[in-house]
Amino acid sequence: MTTYPEIKPEARQRLDAFAAQTGTTPPEHVLIDEHGEGGTFTDEFLNYCRDTGLSLDWVWFGKGNQTVAREGRG
């Protein structure tokens, strides 16, 4: 059975703040657990990070810059 575990409130606050700052819509689900093993990031969340430049380290741990360098991306 697929479940969508909640993320830490601090990470949700950072994600929502980033979305408000960039005028984007954050993904509804960040984690997915299909096998009862604790979960992993959803494709929706990873695509959002890629498309917006959102740093996984910043949203998840609160460390580093909000965005990653997009140099050399097409």
PDB file of C-alpha atoms in Angstrom:
ATOM      1  CA  MET A   1       0.000   0.000   0.000  1.00  0.00           C
ATOM      2  CA  THR A   2       1.311   3.427  -0.942  1.00  0.00           C
ATOM      3  CA  THR A   3       1.515   6.052   1.789  1.00  0.00           C
ATOM      4  CA  TYR A   4       2.797   9.613   1.833  1.00  0.00           C
ATOM      5  CA  PRO A   5       4.695  10.230   5.089  1.00  0.00           C
ATOM      6  CA  GLU A   6       4.670  13.742   6.508  1.00  0.00           C
ATOM      7  CA  ILE A   7       7.885  15.731   6.424  1.00  0.00           C
ATOM      8  CA  LYS A   8       9.312  17.701   9.336  1.00  0.00           C
ATOM      9  CA  PRO A   9       7.413  20.963   9.915  1.00  0.00           C
ATOM     10  CA  GLU A  10      10.637  22.948   9.425  1.00  0.00           C
ATOM     11  CA  ALA A  11      11.169  21.417   5.982  1.00  0.00           C
ATOM     12  CA  ARG A  12       7.536  22.111   5.017  1.00  0.00           C
ATOM     13  CA  GLN A  13       7.953  25.737   6.148  1.00  0.00           C
ATOM     14  CA  ARG A  14      11.091  26.147   4.024  1.00  0.00           C
ATOM     15  CA  LEU A  15       9.382  24.534   1.014  1.00  0.00           C
ATOM     16  CA  ASP A  16       6.293  26.731   1.362  1.00  0.00           C
ATOM     17  CA  ALA A  17       8.401  29.880   1.848  1.00  0.00           C
ATOM     18  CA  PHE A  18      10.452  29.079  -1.256  1.00  0.00           C
ATOM     19  CA  ALA A  19       7.288  28.511  -3.281  1.00  0.00           C
ATOM     20  CA  ALA A  20       5.815  31.823  -2.120  1.00  0.00           C
ATOM     21  CA  GLN A  21       9.061  33.645  -2.894  1.00  0.00           C
ATOM     22  CA  THR A  22       9.277  32.159  -6.404  1.00  0.00           C
ATOM     23  CA  GLY A  23       5.570  32.241  -7.232  1.00  0.00           C
ATOM     24  CA  THR A  24       5.458  28.483  -7.739  1.00  0.00           C
ATOM     25  CA  THR A  25       3.220  25.760  -6.379  1.00  0.00           C
ATOM     26  CA  PRO A  26       5.023  23.288  -4.118  1.00  0.00           C
ATOM     27  CA  PRO A  27       4.305  19.601  -4.548  1.00  0.00           C
ATOM     28  CA  GLU A  28       1.601  18.193  -2.313  1.00  0.00           C
ATOM     29  CA  HIS A  29       3.645  15.112  -1.483  1.00  0.00           C
ATOM     30  CA  VAL A  30       7.381  15.150  -0.800  1.00  0.00           C
ATOM     31  CA  LEU A  31       7.819  11.563   0.380  1.00  0.00           C
ATOM     32  CA  ILE A  32       6.345   8.298  -0.866  1.00  0.00           C
ATOM     33  CA  ASP A  33       6.494   4.895   0.796  1.00  0.00           C
ATOM     34  CA  GLU A  34       5.396   2.014  -1.409  1.00  0.00           C
ATOM     35  CA  HIS A  35       6.959  -0.860   0.494  1.00  0.00           C
ATOM     36  CA  GLY A  36       6.753   0.047   4.183  1.00  0.00           C
ATOM     37  CA  GLU A  37      10.448   0.921   4.259  1.00  0.00           C
ATOM     38  CA  GLY A  38      10.276   4.543   5.368  1.00  0.00           C
ATOM     39  CA  GLY A  39       9.918   6.188   1.994  1.00  0.00           C
ATOM     40  CA  THR A  40      11.875   8.208  -0.502  1.00  0.00           C
ATOM     41  CA  PHE A  41      11.383  11.485  -2.353  1.00  0.00           C
ATOM     42  CA  THR A  42       8.495  11.600  -4.817  1.00  0.00           C
ATOM     43  CA  ASP A  43       9.162  12.205  -8.498  1.00  0.00           C
ATOM     44  CA  GLU A  44       6.939  15.283  -8.183  1.00  0.00           C
ATOM     45  CA  PHE A  45       9.217  16.750  -5.495  1.00  0.00           C
ATOM     46  CA  LEU A  46      12.447  15.894  -7.322  1.00  0.00           C
ATOM     47  CA  ASN A  47      11.100  17.408 -10.546  1.00  0.00           C
ATOM     48  CA  TYR A  48      10.065  20.543  -8.646  1.00  0.00           C
ATOM     49  CA  CYS A  49      13.586  20.872  -7.217  1.00  0.00           C
ATOM     50  CA  ARG A  50      15.123  20.369 -10.648  1.00  0.00           C
ATOM     51  CA  ASP A  51      12.770  22.793 -12.389  1.00  0.00           C
ATOM     52  CA  THR A  52      13.088  25.573  -9.791  1.00  0.00           C
ATOM     53  CA  GLY A  53      16.696  25.029  -8.724  1.00  0.00           C
ATOM     54  CA  LEU A  54      15.589  24.375  -5.134  1.00  0.00           C
ATOM     55  CA  SER A  55      18.416  22.840  -3.107  1.00  0.00           C
ATOM     56  CA  LEU A  56      17.572  19.536  -1.427  1.00  0.00           C
ATOM     57  CA  ASP A  57      20.081  20.310   1.336  1.00  0.00           C
ATOM     58  CA  TRP A  58      18.423  23.632   2.069  1.00  0.00           C
ATOM     59  CA  VAL A  59      14.841  22.400   2.132  1.00  0.00           C
ATOM     60  CA  TRP A  60      15.612  19.161   3.980  1.00  0.00           C
ATOM     61  CA  PHE A  61      18.383  20.220   6.396  1.00  0.00           C
ATOM     62  CA  GLY A  62      18.194  24.036   6.343  1.00  0.00           C
ATOM     63  CA  LYS A  63      21.849  24.250   5.271  1.00  0.00           C
ATOM     64  CA  GLY A  64      23.503  25.963   2.348  1.00  0.00           C
ATOM     65  CA  ASN A  65      21.822  28.129  -0.250  1.00  0.00           C
ATOM     66  CA  GLN A  66      18.160  27.974  -1.237  1.00  0.00           C
ATOM     67  CA  THR A  67      19.053  27.302  -4.837  1.00  0.00           C
ATOM     68  CA  VAL A  68      21.739  25.417  -6.679  1.00  0.00           C
ATOM     69  CA  ALA A  69      23.786  26.793  -9.539  1.00  0.00           C
ATOM     70  CA  ARG A  70      22.066  26.273 -12.862  1.00  0.00           C
ATOM     71  CA  GLU A  71      25.170  26.864 -14.942  1.00  0.00           C
ATOM     72  CA  GLY A  72      25.422  24.777 -18.076  1.00  0.00           C
ATOM     73  CA  ARG A  73      21.813  23.657 -18.018  1.00  0.00           C
ATOM     74  CA  GLY A  74      19.757  23.775 -21.157  1.00  0.00           C
TER      75      GLY A  74
END
